[in-house]
C-alpha cells in the first residue's frame, strides 16, 4: 500500500493503494511503542478483510502543518512490538467497558 493517504473526517482515513484504488478505513487508535507512533486501521470494504477483526498497522507521522504520512513496518521485530502494544490497548478497552458497566 502506498504511504500517502488523506484524512476524510474524524475517525476515518482513505488509503491510496498501489493498484490505484482507494480503501476507506476506520481509525481504531493511534498508539505509541518504543517512542514511535503507529496507527491501527480497520478496512471498511469486506473484500480487504481476510480474517474477522484483521487490521492494518502503519508507522504514523504528522507534520507541524497537519499532513499525515504512513510508512510500512519493515521488520518482524517491530511488528511484534506494535502488536503487543495493540493487544494491551485492546485489553485496557475491555477493562474500561467492564468498569463502565459496574458504575
Backbone as JSON Lines, residues from 0, in Angstrom:
{"i":0,"aa":"X","n":[0.83,-1.18,0.0],"ca":[0.0,0.0,0.0],"c":[0.87,1.24,0.0]}
{"i":1,"aa":"X","n":[0.39,2.21,-0.63],"ca":[1.09,3.48,-0.72],"c":[1.08,4.16,0.64]}
{"i":2,"aa":"X","n":[2.11,4.91,0.91],"ca":[2.15,5.59,2.2],"c":[1.29,6.84,2.21]}
{"i":3,"aa":"X","n":[0.94,7.35,1.06],"ca":[0.15,8.57,1.02],"c":[-1.32,8.25,1.26]}
{"i":4,"aa":"X","n":[-1.94,9.07,2.01],"ca":[-3.36,8.95,2.29],"c":[-3.88,10.31,2.64]}
{"i":5,"aa":"X","n":[-5.17,10.44,2.67],"ca":[-5.73,11.72,3.06],"c":[-6.82,11.53,4.09]}
{"i":6,"aa":"X","n":[-6.77,12.32,5.16],"ca":[-7.83,12.23,6.15],"c":[-9.15,12.73,5.55]}
{"i":7,"aa":"X","n":[-10.2,11.97,5.74],"ca":[-11.51,12.36,5.23],"c":[-12.29,13.13,6.29]}
{"i":8,"aa":"X","n":[-12.46,12.51,7.43],"ca":[-13.17,13.13,8.54],"c":[-12.64,12.48,9.8]}
{"i":9,"aa":"X","n":[-13.01,13.0,10.93],"ca":[-12.54,12.48,12.2],"c":[-12.85,10.99,12.33]}
{"i":10,"aa":"X","n":[-11.83,10.17,12.51],"ca":[-12.04,8.75,12.73],"c":[-12.0,7.89,11.48]}
{"i":11,"aa":"X","n":[-11.85,8.49,10.3],"ca":[-11.77,7.72,9.06],"c":[-10.6,8.23,8.23]}
{"i":12,"aa":"X","n":[-10.06,7.32,7.41],"ca":[-8.93,7.68,6.57],"c":[-9.07,6.9,5.27]}
{"i":13,"aa":"X","n":[-8.64,7.49,4.17],"ca":[-8.67,6.81,2.88],"c":[-7.24,6.51,2.46]}
{"i":14,"aa":"X","n":[-6.95,5.21,2.28],"ca":[-5.63,4.79,1.82],"c":[-5.62,4.76,0.3]}
{"i":15,"aa":"X","n":[-4.53,5.22,-0.3],"ca":[-4.33,5.08,-1.73],"c":[-3.47,3.84,-1.94]}
{"i":16,"aa":"X","n":[-4.06,2.81,-2.54],"ca":[-3.37,1.54,-2.71],"c":[-2.45,1.56,-3.92]}
{"i":17,"aa":"X","n":[-1.51,0.61,-3.96],"ca":[-0.55,0.54,-5.05],"c":[-1.22,0.36,-6.41]}
{"i":18,"aa":"X","n":[-2.38,-0.29,-6.43],"ca":[-3.06,-0.55,-7.7],"c":[-3.94,0.62,-8.15]}
{"i":19,"aa":"X","n":[-3.85,1.75,-7.45],"ca":[-4.61,2.94,-7.82],"c":[-5.98,3.05,-7.16]}
{"i":20,"aa":"X","n":[-6.42,1.99,-6.5],"ca":[-7.71,2.02,-5.82],"c":[-7.57,2.73,-4.49]}
{"i":21,"aa":"X","n":[-8.71,3.15,-3.96],"ca":[-8.73,3.77,-2.64],"c":[-9.51,2.87,-1.7]}
{"i":22,"aa":"X","n":[-9.08,2.84,-0.44],"ca":[-9.71,1.99,0.56],"c":[-10.05,2.83,1.78]}
{"i":23,"aa":"X","n":[-11.33,2.89,2.1],"ca":[-11.8,3.61,3.29],"c":[-11.56,2.74,4.52]}
{"i":24,"aa":"X","n":[-10.97,3.33,5.55],"ca":[-10.69,2.62,6.79],"c":[-11.13,3.46,7.99]}
{"i":25,"aa":"X","n":[-11.52,2.77,9.03],"ca":[-11.82,3.44,10.29],"c":[-10.55,3.45,11.13]}
{"i":26,"aa":"X","n":[-10.24,4.59,11.73],"ca":[-9.09,4.69,12.63],"c":[-9.51,4.11,13.97]}
{"i":27,"aa":"X","n":[-8.88,3.0,14.37],"ca":[-9.2,2.42,15.67],"c":[-8.45,3.11,16.79]}
{"i":28,"aa":"X","n":[-7.18,3.39,16.55],"ca":[-6.38,4.1,17.55],"c":[-5.05,4.53,16.95]}
{"i":29,"aa":"X","n":[-4.42,5.48,17.59],"ca":[-3.02,5.82,17.34],"c":[-2.32,5.55,18.65]}
{"i":30,"aa":"X","n":[-1.32,4.69,18.6],"ca":[-0.63,4.32,19.84],"c":[0.86,4.48,19.69]}
{"i":31,"aa":"X","n":[1.55,4.49,20.81],"ca":[3.0,4.66,20.82],"c":[3.66,3.38,21.29]}
{"i":32,"aa":"X","n":[4.74,3.01,20.61],"ca":[5.55,1.87,21.01],"c":[7.01,2.22,20.69]}
{"i":33,"aa":"X","n":[7.86,2.09,21.68],"ca":[9.29,2.37,21.51],"c":[9.52,3.76,20.92]}
{"i":34,"aa":"X","n":[8.82,4.75,21.43],"ca":[8.95,6.17,21.05],"c":[8.59,6.44,19.6]}
{"i":35,"aa":"X","n":[7.74,5.6,19.01],"ca":[7.25,5.79,17.64],"c":[5.73,5.67,17.66]}
{"i":36,"aa":"X","n":[5.05,6.55,16.93],"ca":[3.59,6.46,16.83],"c":[3.21,5.5,15.71]}
{"i":37,"aa":"X","n":[2.11,4.78,15.96],"ca":[1.55,3.84,14.98],"c":[0.06,4.06,14.91]}
{"i":38,"aa":"X","n":[-0.51,3.83,13.73],"ca":[-1.95,3.96,13.54],"c":[-2.5,2.57,13.22]}
{"i":39,"aa":"X","n":[-3.66,2.27,13.8],"ca":[-4.32,0.99,13.58],"c":[-5.61,1.28,12.82]}
{"i":40,"aa":"X","n":[-5.74,0.67,11.63],"ca":[-6.86,0.93,10.74],"c":[-7.67,-0.34,10.49]}
{"i":41,"aa":"X","n":[-8.98,-0.19,10.44],"ca":[-9.88,-1.29,10.13],"c":[-10.51,-1.03,8.77]}
{"i":42,"aa":"X","n":[-10.25,-1.9,7.77],"ca":[-10.81,-1.67,6.43],"c":[-12.33,-1.83,6.42]}
{"i":43,"aa":"X","n":[-13.03,-0.88,5.81],"ca":[-14.48,-0.93,5.77],"c":[-15.0,-1.75,4.59]}
{"i":44,"aa":"X","n":[-14.14,-2.02,3.61],"ca":[-14.5,-2.85,2.46],"c":[-14.24,-4.31,2.83]}
{"i":45,"aa":"X","n":[-15.29,-5.12,2.85],"ca":[-15.17,-6.51,3.31],"c":[-14.23,-7.34,2.44]}
{"i":46,"aa":"X","n":[-13.98,-6.95,1.2],"ca":[-13.07,-7.72,0.35],"c":[-11.62,-7.61,0.82]}
{"i":47,"aa":"X","n":[-11.32,-6.64,1.67],"ca":[-9.97,-6.49,2.22],"c":[-9.85,-7.08,3.62]}
{"i":48,"aa":"X","n":[-10.91,-7.64,4.12],"ca":[-10.9,-8.24,5.46],"c":[-10.69,-9.74,5.32]}
{"i":49,"aa":"X","n":[-9.42,-10.18,5.28],"ca":[-9.11,-11.59,5.09],"c":[-9.6,-12.43,6.27]}
{"i":50,"aa":"X","n":[-9.48,-11.9,7.45],"ca":[-9.94,-12.6,8.65],"c":[-10.74,-11.6,9.47]}
{"i":51,"aa":"X","n":[-11.74,-12.09,10.19],"ca":[-12.56,-11.2,11.0],"c":[-11.69,-10.47,12.01]}
{"i":52,"aa":"X","n":[-11.84,-9.18,12.08],"ca":[-11.08,-8.39,13.04],"c":[-9.69,-8.02,12.57]}
{"i":53,"aa":"X","n":[-9.32,-8.38,11.33],"ca":[-7.99,-8.05,10.83],"c":[-7.86,-6.54,10.67]}
{"i":54,"aa":"X","n":[-6.71,-6.01,11.02],"ca":[-6.45,-4.58,10.94],"c":[-5.15,-4.33,10.19]}
{"i":55,"aa":"X","n":[-4.98,-3.1,9.74],"ca":[-3.73,-2.64,9.14],"c":[-3.03,-1.76,10.16]}
{"i":56,"aa":"X","n":[-1.72,-1.94,10.29],"ca":[-0.94,-1.12,11.23],"c":[0.21,-0.5,10.45]}
{"i":57,"aa":"X","n":[0.38,0.81,10.62],"ca":[1.44,1.56,9.95],"c":[2.15,2.46,10.96]}
{"i":58,"aa":"X","n":[3.4,2.81,10.63],"ca":[4.06,3.9,11.34],"c":[3.29,5.17,10.99]}
{"i":59,"aa":"X","n":[3.14,6.05,11.97],"ca":[2.32,7.25,11.79],"c":[3.15,8.48,12.09]}
{"i":60,"aa":"X","n":[3.15,9.42,11.15],"ca":[3.85,10.69,11.31],"c":[2.88,11.81,10.96]}
{"i":61,"aa":"X","n":[2.93,12.88,11.72],"ca":[2.12,14.06,11.41],"c":[3.02,15.28,11.47]}
{"i":62,"aa":"X","n":[3.03,16.06,10.39],"ca":[3.88,17.24,10.32],"c":[3.25,18.37,11.12]}
{"i":63,"aa":"X","n":[4.01,19.44,11.32],"ca":[3.53,20.59,12.07],"c":[2.31,21.23,11.42]}
{"i":64,"aa":"X","n":[2.2,21.11,10.08],"ca":[1.04,21.71,9.4],"c":[-0.12,20.72,9.26]}
{"i":65,"aa":"X","n":[-0.01,19.56,9.93],"ca":[-1.13,18.62,9.98],"c":[-1.16,17.56,8.89]}
{"i":66,"aa":"X","n":[-0.15,17.53,8.01],"ca":[-0.11,16.5,6.98],"c":[0.3,15.17,7.6]}
{"i":67,"aa":"X","n":[-0.38,14.11,7.17],"ca":[-0.15,12.78,7.72],"c":[0.63,11.94,6.72]}
{"i":68,"aa":"X","n":[1.6,11.17,7.23],"ca":[2.37,10.25,6.41],"c":[2.36,8.89,7.1]}
{"i":69,"aa":"X","n":[2.07,7.85,6.36],"ca":[2.09,6.49,6.87],"c":[3.23,5.74,6.22]}
{"i":70,"aa":"X","n":[3.93,4.92,7.01],"ca":[5.02,4.11,6.48],"c":[4.82,2.67,6.91]}
{"i":71,"aa":"X","n":[5.19,1.76,6.01],"ca":[5.09,0.34,6.32],"c":[6.04,-0.04,7.44]}
{"i":72,"aa":"X","n":[5.65,-1.04,8.2],"ca":[6.51,-1.63,9.22],"c":[7.4,-2.63,8.49]}
{"i":73,"aa":"X","n":[8.71,-2.5,8.65],"ca":[9.65,-3.26,7.83],"c":[10.12,-4.58,8.44]}
{"i":74,"aa":"X","n":[10.14,-4.69,9.76],"ca":[10.72,-5.89,10.36],"c":[9.7,-6.65,11.2]}
{"i":75,"aa":"X","n":[9.92,-7.94,11.34],"ca":[9.06,-8.76,12.2],"c":[9.14,-8.31,13.65]}
{"i":76,"aa":"X","n":[10.32,-7.89,14.08],"ca":[10.52,-7.46,15.46],"c":[9.68,-6.21,15.76]}
{"i":77,"aa":"X","n":[9.7,-5.27,14.84],"ca":[8.91,-4.05,15.03],"c":[7.42,-4.38,15.02]}
{"i":78,"aa":"X","n":[7.01,-5.28,14.11],"ca":[5.6,-5.66,14.05],"c":[5.16,-6.34,15.35]}
{"i":79,"aa":"X","n":[5.99,-7.21,15.9],"ca":[5.66,-7.87,17.16],"c":[5.52,-6.86,18.29]}
{"i":80,"aa":"X","n":[6.42,-5.88,18.34],"ca":[6.37,-4.84,19.36],"c":[5.05,-4.07,19.29]}
{"i":81,"aa":"X","n":[4.65,-3.68,18.08],"ca":[3.43,-2.92,17.9],"c":[2.2,-3.79,18.16]}
{"i":82,"aa":"X","n":[2.26,-5.04,17.76],"ca":[1.14,-5.97,18.01],"c":[0.9,-6.13,19.51]}
{"i":83,"aa":"X","n":[1.97,-6.23,20.28],"ca":[1.84,-6.33,21.74],"c":[1.23,-5.06,22.32]}
{"i":84,"aa":"X","n":[1.65,-3.91,21.82],"ca":[1.09,-2.63,22.29],"c":[-0.39,-2.55,21.94]}
{"i":85,"aa":"X","n":[-0.78,-3.04,20.76],"ca":[-2.19,-3.03,20.37],"c":[-3.0,-3.99,21.23]}
{"i":86,"aa":"X","n":[-2.44,-5.16,21.53],"ca":[-3.11,-6.12,22.42],"c":[-3.35,-5.5,23.8]}
{"i":87,"aa":"X","n":[-2.35,-4.78,24.32],"ca":[-2.51,-4.1,25.61],"c":[-3.61,-3.04,25.52]}
{"i":88,"aa":"X","n":[-3.66,-2.32,24.41],"ca":[-4.72,-1.33,24.2],"c":[-6.09,-2.01,24.23]}
{"i":89,"aa":"X","n":[-6.23,-3.14,23.51],"ca":[-7.5,-3.86,23.49],"c":[-7.88,-4.35,24.88]}
{"i":90,"aa":"X","n":[-6.9,-4.85,25.63],"ca":[-7.16,-5.3,27.0],"c":[-7.66,-4.15,27.86]}
{"i":91,"aa":"X","n":[-7.06,-2.97,27.71],"ca":[-7.48,-1.82,28.51],"c":[-8.89,-1.38,28.12]}
{"i":92,"aa":"X","n":[-9.24,-1.5,26.84],"ca":[-10.6,-1.16,26.38],"c":[-11.61,-2.09,27.02]}
{"i":93,"aa":"X","n":[-11.31,-3.39,27.05],"ca":[-12.22,-4.36,27.66],"c":[-12.37,-4.07,29.15]}
{"i":94,"aa":"X","n":[-11.27,-3.71,29.83],"ca":[-11.32,-3.38,31.24],"c":[-12.19,-2.15,31.46]}
{"i":95,"aa":"X","n":[-11.98,-1.13,30.61],"ca":[-12.77,0.1,30.72],"c":[-14.26,-0.18,30.55]}
{"i":96,"aa":"X","n":[-14.61,-1.07,29.61],"ca":[-16.02,-1.43,29.4],"c":[-16.6,-2.11,30.63]}
{"i":97,"aa":"X","n":[-15.82,-2.98,31.25],"ca":[-16.28,-3.67,32.46],"c":[-16.51,-2.68,33.59]}
{"i":98,"aa":"X","n":[-15.59,-1.74,33.77],"ca":[-15.71,-0.75,34.84],"c":[-16.93,0.14,34.58]}
{"i":99,"aa":"X","n":[-17.15,0.55,33.31],"ca":[-18.3,1.39,32.97],"c":[-19.61,0.66,33.24]}
{"i":100,"aa":"X","n":[-19.66,-0.64,32.98],"ca":[-20.88,-1.41,33.22],"c":[-21.22,-1.5,34.71]}
{"i":101,"aa":"X","n":[-20.2,-1.53,35.56],"ca":[-20.4,-1.65,37.0],"c":[-20.9,-0.35,37.62]}
{"i":102,"aa":"X","n":[-20.59,0.77,37.0],"ca":[-20.95,2.08,37.57],"c":[-22.38,2.42,37.41]}
